[in-house]
């Protein structure tokens, strides 16, 4: 019984330690970015970063735009980040989903998009399918970011 | 598994499969938390590899009715959980503790991997690096703590400490299995969907976000829940063995009385004759 109490105390301490570490790192980034909403309708949302030091995510920019009533979006948190399921009232279905595209390629050895999964054109710019969700894409000056209503390939 | 034994085996495996699906469903909405590992581990440890493999296969297939049919996931589950059931079923069947060196070696290797990952830095999105680093250090802390606990229990000695060491060894093995699950997925999913090399590498790094909390959860849950669950399953298994023992005794008693296996009817004919 004594050893079980020791085990329990050790496990509880480990849970608290892990929780504290995760909580400390889960807060939103405090960086800055200046983003412009270029298009927002039922099939696409296009954002361009006019300034950005890479510490703020596309998610936080979209959230700020939602607060200003420029667009609406919804989704769910997962281990891999925020997953968008609805934009401007248009919900993902069995046939269509909201794909994330960006012109941001490789930065500091990390690839943020892959054209193998598809590309999307916007005013002469080719955006590739993003390797991360909206919460994993950093806002970098001059880059385009898009949410596109996309058919699921059979 | 014949006669009543087969019925009991089917019922046991069915209940365990349902329990695993329920446990996975109940905690499916909490990212990084799962108790399927400790439940299946304790079950296999008590009931053996044969029952474990049946449950692992049934669970891998039937869970699809809840979570959907994805061929790569079905293959992943069938390979992983059957290997898991074999490993812990055979370990439980040995009826002697895991070798003393297994736990420290596994924990040292896993902890070194975590520390290396945290120090070198894993090339994920710049927005995730701090969180991933914290996760790696947290897992390192848990593994190092488990190693210290194991050494302390080893120094104390005694039966209770022996049980604690066994739980620590199984927690280390389960942690290794959880890491292997993610690595197997990192191979199977890119192969199945035909990922490019870059996409496969990105998938591998993204997998850390699922693997690290799950590994921490596995270590803590096995450490805390293995013995209570083992006790419950052992009681269920003892019920099974008691039933077999009663049937065996009844058969032996009938033999001693000179009765045949097929009981006689009132007119002296056996059931076989009647049929």
Coordinates of C-alpha atoms in Angstrom, one line a residue:
Chain A
X1 CA 0.0 0.0 0.0
X2 CA 2.9 2.3 0.9
X3 CA 4.5 1.7 -2.5
X4 CA 1.2 2.3 -4.3
X5 CA 0.9 5.6 -2.5
X6 CA 4.4 6.5 -3.6
X7 CA 3.5 5.5 -7.2
X8 CA 0.3 7.6 -7.1
X9 CA 2.1 10.6 -5.7
X10 CA 4.9 10.3 -8.4
X11 CA 2.3 10.0 -11.1
X12 CA 0.2 12.9 -9.8
X13 CA 3.4 15.0 -9.7
X14 CA 4.2 14.0 -13.3
X15 CA 0.7 14.9 -14.5
X16 CA 0.9 18.4 -12.8
X17 CA 4.4 18.9 -14.3
X18 CA 3.3 18.0 -17.8
X19 CA 0.1 20.1 -17.5
X20 CA 2.1 23.1 -16.3
X21 CA 4.6 22.7 -19.2
X22 CA 1.9 22.3 -21.8
X23 CA -0.2 25.2 -20.4
X24 CA 2.9 27.4 -20.5
X25 CA 3.4 26.8 -24.2
X26 CA -0.2 26.7 -25.3
X27 CA -0.8 30.4 -25.0
X28 CA -1.3 32.4 -28.2
X29 CA 1.8 34.0 -29.8
X30 CA 2.4 37.6 -28.9
X31 CA 3.9 38.6 -32.2
X32 CA 2.5 41.1 -34.7
X33 CA 1.2 40.9 -38.2
X34 CA -0.7 43.2 -40.5
X35 CA -3.0 41.2 -42.8
X36 CA -5.4 42.3 -45.5
X37 CA -8.6 40.4 -46.4
X38 CA -8.7 40.3 -50.2
X39 CA -11.8 38.1 -50.8
X40 CA -14.4 36.5 -48.5
X41 CA -17.4 34.6 -49.8
X42 CA -19.0 31.2 -49.6
X43 CA -16.3 29.5 -51.7
X44 CA -13.0 31.2 -50.8
X45 CA -11.3 33.5 -48.3
X46 CA -8.0 35.1 -49.3
X47 CA -5.7 36.9 -46.9
X48 CA -2.3 38.6 -47.7
X49 CA 0.2 39.3 -45.0
X50 CA 1.4 42.9 -45.4
X51 CA 3.7 42.5 -42.5
X52 CA 4.6 39.6 -40.2
X53 CA 7.5 38.3 -38.1
X54 CA 6.3 34.7 -38.2
X55 CA 5.2 34.6 -34.6
X56 CA 1.4 35.0 -35.3
X57 CA -0.6 32.3 -37.0
X58 CA -3.2 32.5 -39.7
X59 CA -5.7 31.3 -37.1
X60 CA -5.2 34.3 -34.9
X61 CA -5.5 36.6 -37.9
X62 CA -8.8 34.9 -39.0
X63 CA -10.0 35.1 -35.4
X64 CA -9.3 38.9 -35.3
X65 CA -11.2 39.3 -38.6
X66 CA -14.1 37.3 -37.3
X67 CA -14.3 39.7 -34.3
X68 CA -14.4 42.6 -36.8
X69 CA -17.3 40.8 -38.6
X70 CA -15.3 40.5 -41.8
X71 CA -15.9 36.8 -42.0
X72 CA -17.1 33.8 -39.9
X73 CA -15.5 30.4 -39.4
X74 CA -15.8 27.4 -37.1
X75 CA -13.9 24.2 -36.5
X76 CA -12.4 22.0 -33.8
X77 CA -9.1 21.6 -32.0
X78 CA -7.1 18.5 -32.6
X79 CA -3.6 17.2 -31.8
X80 CA -2.5 18.5 -35.1
X81 CA -3.9 22.0 -34.6
X82 CA -7.2 23.8 -35.5
X83 CA -9.3 22.1 -38.2
X84 CA -11.7 24.3 -40.1
X85 CA -15.1 22.9 -40.8
X86 CA -17.1 25.9 -41.8
X87 CA -16.4 29.3 -43.4
X88 CA -19.0 32.1 -43.9
X89 CA -21.8 29.7 -43.0
X90 CA -20.7 27.0 -45.5
X91 CA -20.2 23.7 -43.8
X92 CA -17.8 20.9 -44.9
X93 CA -19.7 17.9 -46.3
X94 CA -18.9 14.4 -47.4
X95 CA -18.1 15.8 -50.9
X96 CA -16.4 19.1 -50.1
X97 CA -14.0 20.5 -47.5
X98 CA -12.3 23.7 -46.7
X99 CA -8.7 23.3 -48.0
X100 CA -5.9 25.6 -46.9
X101 CA -3.5 27.0 -49.6
X102 CA -0.5 29.3 -49.2
X103 CA 2.4 30.7 -51.2
X104 CA 4.6 30.2 -48.2
X105 CA 7.0 27.4 -49.1
X106 CA 10.0 26.4 -47.1
X107 CA 11.2 28.6 -44.2
X108 CA 14.0 27.8 -41.8
X109 CA 14.2 24.2 -43.0
X110 CA 10.4 23.6 -42.5
X111 CA 8.1 23.0 -45.5
X112 CA 4.8 24.7 -45.1
X113 CA 3.1 23.7 -48.3
X114 CA 3.3 20.9 -51.0
X115 CA 2.2 21.4 -54.6
X116 CA 1.8 17.6 -54.8
X117 CA -1.5 17.9 -53.0
X118 CA -2.8 20.5 -55.3
X119 CA -2.5 24.2 -56.2
X120 CA -4.9 27.1 -56.5
X121 CA -4.4 30.2 -58.6
X122 CA -5.3 33.7 -57.4
X123 CA -4.5 36.8 -59.4
X124 CA -1.4 35.3 -61.0
X125 CA -0.1 33.8 -57.7
X126 CA 0.1 30.0 -57.3
X127 CA -0.8 28.8 -53.9
X128 CA 0.1 25.2 -52.9
X129 CA -1.8 23.0 -50.5
X130 CA -0.7 23.8 -46.9
X131 CA 1.2 21.2 -44.9
X132 CA -0.3 22.6 -41.7
X133 CA -3.7 23.8 -40.6
X134 CA -4.5 27.5 -40.0
X135 CA -3.0 27.4 -36.5
X136 CA 0.3 26.1 -37.8
X137 CA 0.8 28.6 -40.6
X138 CA 2.9 31.6 -39.6
X139 CA 2.1 35.0 -41.1
X140 CA 5.1 36.1 -43.2
X141 CA 5.2 39.4 -45.1
X142 CA 4.1 39.2 -48.7
X143 CA 2.7 35.7 -48.5
X144 CA -0.9 34.8 -49.6
X145 CA -3.1 32.4 -47.6
X146 CA -6.4 31.0 -48.8
X147 CA -9.3 28.9 -47.6
X148 CA -10.9 27.3 -50.6
X149 CA -14.1 25.2 -50.8
X150 CA -12.7 22.1 -52.5
X151 CA -14.3 18.9 -53.8
X152 CA -12.9 15.7 -52.3
X153 CA -11.2 13.7 -55.1
X154 CA -12.9 10.3 -55.6
Chain B
X1 CA -11.8 -24.1 -26.7
X2 CA -14.5 -26.7 -26.8
X3 CA -17.9 -27.0 -25.3
X4 CA -18.5 -24.7 -22.4
X5 CA -14.9 -23.5 -22.6
X6 CA -15.4 -22.1 -26.0
X7 CA -18.6 -20.3 -25.0
X8 CA -16.8 -18.8 -22.0
X9 CA -13.8 -17.7 -24.2
X10 CA -16.2 -16.1 -26.8
X11 CA -18.1 -14.3 -24.0
X12 CA -14.8 -13.1 -22.3
X13 CA -13.4 -11.8 -25.6
X14 CA -16.7 -10.2 -26.6
X15 CA -17.0 -8.3 -23.3
X16 CA -13.3 -7.2 -23.4
X17 CA -13.7 -6.0 -27.0
X18 CA -16.8 -4.1 -26.1
X19 CA -14.9 -2.6 -23.1
X20 CA -12.0 -1.5 -25.3
X21 CA -14.3 0.1 -27.8
X22 CA -16.2 1.9 -25.0
X23 CA -12.9 3.1 -23.4
X24 CA -11.6 4.4 -26.7
X25 CA -14.9 6.1 -27.5
X26 CA -15.3 7.7 -24.0
X27 CA -11.8 9.2 -24.2
X28 CA -11.7 9.8 -28.0
X29 CA -12.6 13.5 -27.4
X30 CA -9.7 14.2 -25.1
X31 CA -6.6 14.6 -27.3
X32 CA -3.6 12.6 -26.2
X33 CA -5.5 10.5 -23.6
X34 CA -6.1 6.9 -24.1
X35 CA -6.6 3.9 -21.8
X36 CA -6.9 1.1 -24.5
X37 CA -3.2 0.3 -24.0
X38 CA -3.4 -0.4 -20.2
X39 CA -6.7 -2.3 -20.5
X40 CA -5.4 -4.6 -23.3
X41 CA -2.1 -5.0 -21.6
X42 CA -3.6 -6.2 -18.3
X43 CA -6.0 -8.4 -20.2
X44 CA -3.3 -10.1 -22.3
X45 CA -1.1 -10.4 -19.2
X46 CA -3.7 -12.4 -17.3
X47 CA -5.6 -14.3 -20.1
X48 CA -2.6 -15.0 -22.4
X49 CA -1.6 -14.4 -26.0
X50 CA -4.5 -16.5 -27.5
X51 CA -7.3 -14.5 -25.9
X52 CA -5.3 -11.3 -26.5
X53 CA -4.9 -11.9 -30.2
X54 CA -8.7 -12.6 -30.6
X55 CA -9.6 -9.4 -28.7
X56 CA -7.0 -7.4 -30.6
X57 CA -8.3 -8.6 -34.0
X58 CA -12.0 -8.1 -33.0
X59 CA -11.3 -4.7 -31.6
X60 CA -9.3 -3.6 -34.7
X61 CA -12.2 -4.5 -37.0
X62 CA -15.2 -3.7 -34.9
X63 CA -14.0 -0.2 -33.8
X64 CA -14.4 0.8 -37.5
X65 CA -18.2 0.9 -37.0
X66 CA -17.7 3.7 -34.6
X67 CA -14.7 5.5 -36.1
X68 CA -15.1 4.7 -39.8
X69 CA -13.4 2.3 -42.2
X70 CA -10.0 3.5 -43.3
X71 CA -7.9 0.7 -44.8
X72 CA -4.5 2.1 -43.6
X73 CA -5.9 2.4 -40.1
X74 CA -7.3 -1.1 -40.2
X75 CA -4.0 -2.6 -41.3
X76 CA -2.1 -0.5 -38.7
X77 CA -4.4 -1.7 -35.9
X78 CA -4.3 -5.3 -37.0
X79 CA -0.5 -5.4 -37.1
X80 CA 0.1 -3.3 -34.0
X81 CA -2.5 -4.6 -31.6
X82 CA -1.9 -8.3 -32.5
X83 CA 1.9 -7.8 -32.0
X84 CA 1.1 -6.0 -28.7
X85 CA -1.2 -8.9 -27.6
X86 CA 1.4 -11.5 -28.4
X87 CA 4.2 -9.6 -26.5
X88 CA 2.3 -9.0 -23.3
X89 CA 0.4 -12.3 -23.5
X90 CA 3.7 -14.2 -23.7
X91 CA 5.2 -12.0 -21.0
X92 CA 2.3 -12.8 -18.7
X93 CA 2.4 -16.5 -19.5
X94 CA 6.0 -16.7 -18.4
X95 CA 4.9 -16.2 -14.8
X96 CA 8.1 -14.6 -13.8
X97 CA 9.0 -10.9 -13.7
X98 CA 10.5 -9.0 -16.7
X99 CA 14.4 -9.1 -16.6
X100 CA 15.9 -6.4 -14.4
X101 CA 17.8 -4.8 -17.2
X102 CA 14.9 -4.3 -19.5
X103 CA 13.3 -1.3 -17.8
X104 CA 16.4 0.8 -17.2
X105 CA 17.7 0.1 -20.8
X106 CA 14.4 1.0 -22.4
X107 CA 13.8 4.1 -20.3
X108 CA 17.4 5.3 -20.8
X109 CA 17.0 4.9 -24.6
X110 CA 13.6 6.6 -24.8
X111 CA 14.7 9.4 -22.4
X112 CA 17.9 10.0 -24.5
X113 CA 15.8 10.2 -27.7
X114 CA 13.5 12.8 -26.1
X115 CA 16.5 14.9 -24.9
X116 CA 18.2 14.7 -28.3
X117 CA 14.9 15.8 -30.0
X118 CA 14.5 18.7 -27.6
X119 CA 18.1 19.8 -27.9
X120 CA 18.5 19.4 -31.6
X121 CA 15.1 20.8 -32.4
X122 CA 12.5 19.1 -34.7
X123 CA 11.7 21.0 -37.9
X124 CA 8.0 21.6 -37.4
X125 CA 6.1 24.9 -37.9
X126 CA 7.8 27.7 -36.0
X127 CA 4.5 28.2 -34.2
X128 CA 4.7 24.7 -32.8
X129 CA 8.4 24.4 -31.8
X130 CA 8.0 25.6 -28.2
X131 CA 5.1 23.3 -27.6
X132 CA 6.9 20.3 -29.1
X133 CA 10.0 21.1 -27.1
X134 CA 7.9 21.3 -23.9
X135 CA 6.3 18.0 -24.7
X136 CA 9.7 16.3 -25.3
X137 CA 11.1 17.7 -22.0
X138 CA 7.9 16.6 -20.2
X139 CA 8.3 13.0 -21.6
X140 CA 11.9 13.1 -20.7
X141 CA 11.0 14.1 -17.1
X142 CA 8.4 11.3 -16.8
X143 CA 10.8 8.7 -18.2
X144 CA 13.6 9.9 -15.9
X145 CA 11.3 9.9 -13.0
X146 CA 10.2 6.4 -13.8
X147 CA 13.8 5.3 -14.0
X148 CA 14.5 6.9 -10.6
X149 CA 11.5 5.2 -9.1
X150 CA 12.6 1.8 -10.6
X151 CA 16.1 2.2 -9.1
X152 CA 14.6 3.2 -5.7
X153 CA 12.3 0.2 -5.7
X154 CA 15.1 -2.0 -6.7
X155 CA 17.2 -0.7 -3.8
X156 CA 14.3 -1.2 -1.3
X157 CA 13.6 -4.8 -2.3
X158 CA 10.8 -6.9 -1.1
X159 CA 7.6 -8.3 -2.6
X160 CA 5.7 -4.9 -2.8
X161 CA 8.7 -3.2 -4.4
X162 CA 8.9 -6.1 -6.8
X163 CA 5.4 -5.4 -7.9
X164 CA 6.2 -1.8 -8.4
X165 CA 9.3 -2.7 -10.5
X166 CA 7.1 -5.0 -12.6
X167 CA 4.6 -2.2 -13.2
X168 CA 7.5 0.2 -14.1
X169 CA 9.0 -2.4 -16.5
X170 CA 5.6 -2.9 -18.2
X171 CA 5.1 0.9 -18.4
X172 CA 8.5 1.2 -20.1
X173 CA 7.6 -1.6 -22.6
X174 CA 4.2 0.0 -23.2
X175 CA 5.9 3.4 -23.8
X176 CA 8.1 1.7 -26.4
X177 CA 5.1 0.1 -28.0
X178 CA 3.3 3.5 -28.3
X179 CA 6.3 5.0 -30.0
X180 CA 6.4 2.0 -32.4
X181 CA 2.7 2.5 -33.1
X182 CA 3.4 6.0 -34.4
X183 CA 6.5 4.9 -36.3
X184 CA 4.5 2.1 -38.0
X185 CA 1.8 4.7 -38.9
X186 CA 4.6 6.9 -40.3
X187 CA 5.5 4.1 -42.7
X188 CA 2.0 2.7 -43.5
X189 CA 0.1 5.9 -44.2
X190 CA 2.6 7.5 -46.6
X191 CA 2.9 4.2 -48.4
X192 CA -0.9 3.7 -48.6
X193 CA -1.6 7.3 -49.9
X194 CA 1.5 7.5 -52.0
X195 CA 3.0 10.5 -50.2
X196 CA 6.1 12.2 -51.7
X197 CA 9.3 12.0 -49.5
X198 CA 8.8 15.6 -48.3
X199 CA 5.1 15.0 -47.4
X200 CA 6.1 11.7 -45.6
X201 CA 8.8 13.6 -43.6
X202 CA 6.2 16.3 -42.7
X203 CA 3.8 13.6 -41.6
X204 CA 6.5 12.0 -39.5
X205 CA 7.2 15.3 -37.6
X206 CA 3.5 16.1 -37.2
X207 CA 3.1 12.6 -35.7
X208 CA 5.1 13.8 -32.6
X209 CA 2.1 15.9 -31.5
X210 CA 0.1 12.7 -31.2
X211 CA 2.8 10.4 -30.0
X212 CA 4.3 12.5 -27.1
X213 CA 1.1 13.0 -25.0
X214 CA 0.0 9.4 -25.7
X215 CA 3.4 8.1 -24.5
X216 CA 3.2 10.1 -21.3
X217 CA -0.4 8.9 -20.8
X218 CA 0.6 5.3 -21.4
X219 CA 3.5 5.4 -18.9
X220 CA 1.3 7.0 -16.2
X221 CA -1.8 4.8 -16.8
X222 CA 0.1 1.6 -16.9
X223 CA 2.0 2.6 -13.7
X224 CA -1.2 3.4 -11.9
X225 CA -3.8 1.1 -13.4
X226 CA -2.0 -2.1 -14.3
X227 CA -2.2 -3.8 -10.8
X228 CA -5.9 -2.8 -10.1
X229 CA -6.9 -4.0 -13.6
X230 CA -4.8 -7.2 -13.4
X231 CA -6.5 -8.0 -10.1
X232 CA -10.0 -7.6 -11.7
X233 CA -9.0 -9.7 -14.8
X234 CA -7.4 -12.3 -12.5
X235 CA -10.6 -12.6 -10.6
X236 CA -12.5 -13.1 -13.9
X237 CA -9.9 -15.7 -15.0
X238 CA -10.1 -17.5 -11.6
X239 CA -13.8 -17.8 -12.2
X240 CA -13.1 -19.4 -15.5
X241 CA -10.5 -21.7 -14.0
X242 CA -12.9 -22.5 -11.0
X243 CA -15.5 -23.6 -13.5
X244 CA -13.1 -25.8 -15.4
X245 CA -11.9 -27.3 -12.1
X246 CA -15.5 -28.0 -11.0
X247 CA -16.2 -29.7 -14.3
X248 CA -13.0 -31.7 -14.1
X249 CA -13.8 -32.9 -10.6
X250 CA -17.3 -33.9 -11.6
X251 CA -16.0 -35.9 -14.5
X252 CA -13.4 -37.6 -12.3
X253 CA -16.1 -38.4 -9.7
X254 CA -18.3 -40.0 -12.4
X255 CA -15.3 -42.0 -13.6
X256 CA -14.6 -43.2 -10.0
X257 CA -18.2 -44.3 -9.7
X258 CA -17.8 -46.2 -12.9
X259 CA -20.2 -44.1 -14.9
X260 CA -19.7 -43.4 -18.5
X261 CA -19.3 -39.9 -19.9
X262 CA -22.9 -40.2 -21.3
X263 CA -25.2 -40.4 -18.4
X264 CA -27.7 -43.3 -18.3
X265 CA -31.4 -42.7 -18.6
X266 CA -33.9 -44.3 -16.3
X267 CA -34.3 -47.4 -18.4
X268 CA -30.5 -48.0 -18.5
X269 CA -29.9 -46.6 -22.0
X270 CA -27.3 -43.9 -22.5
X271 CA -28.2 -40.6 -24.2
X272 CA -26.3 -41.8 -27.2
X273 CA -28.5 -44.9 -27.4
X274 CA -31.6 -42.7 -27.2
X275 CA -30.3 -40.5 -30.0

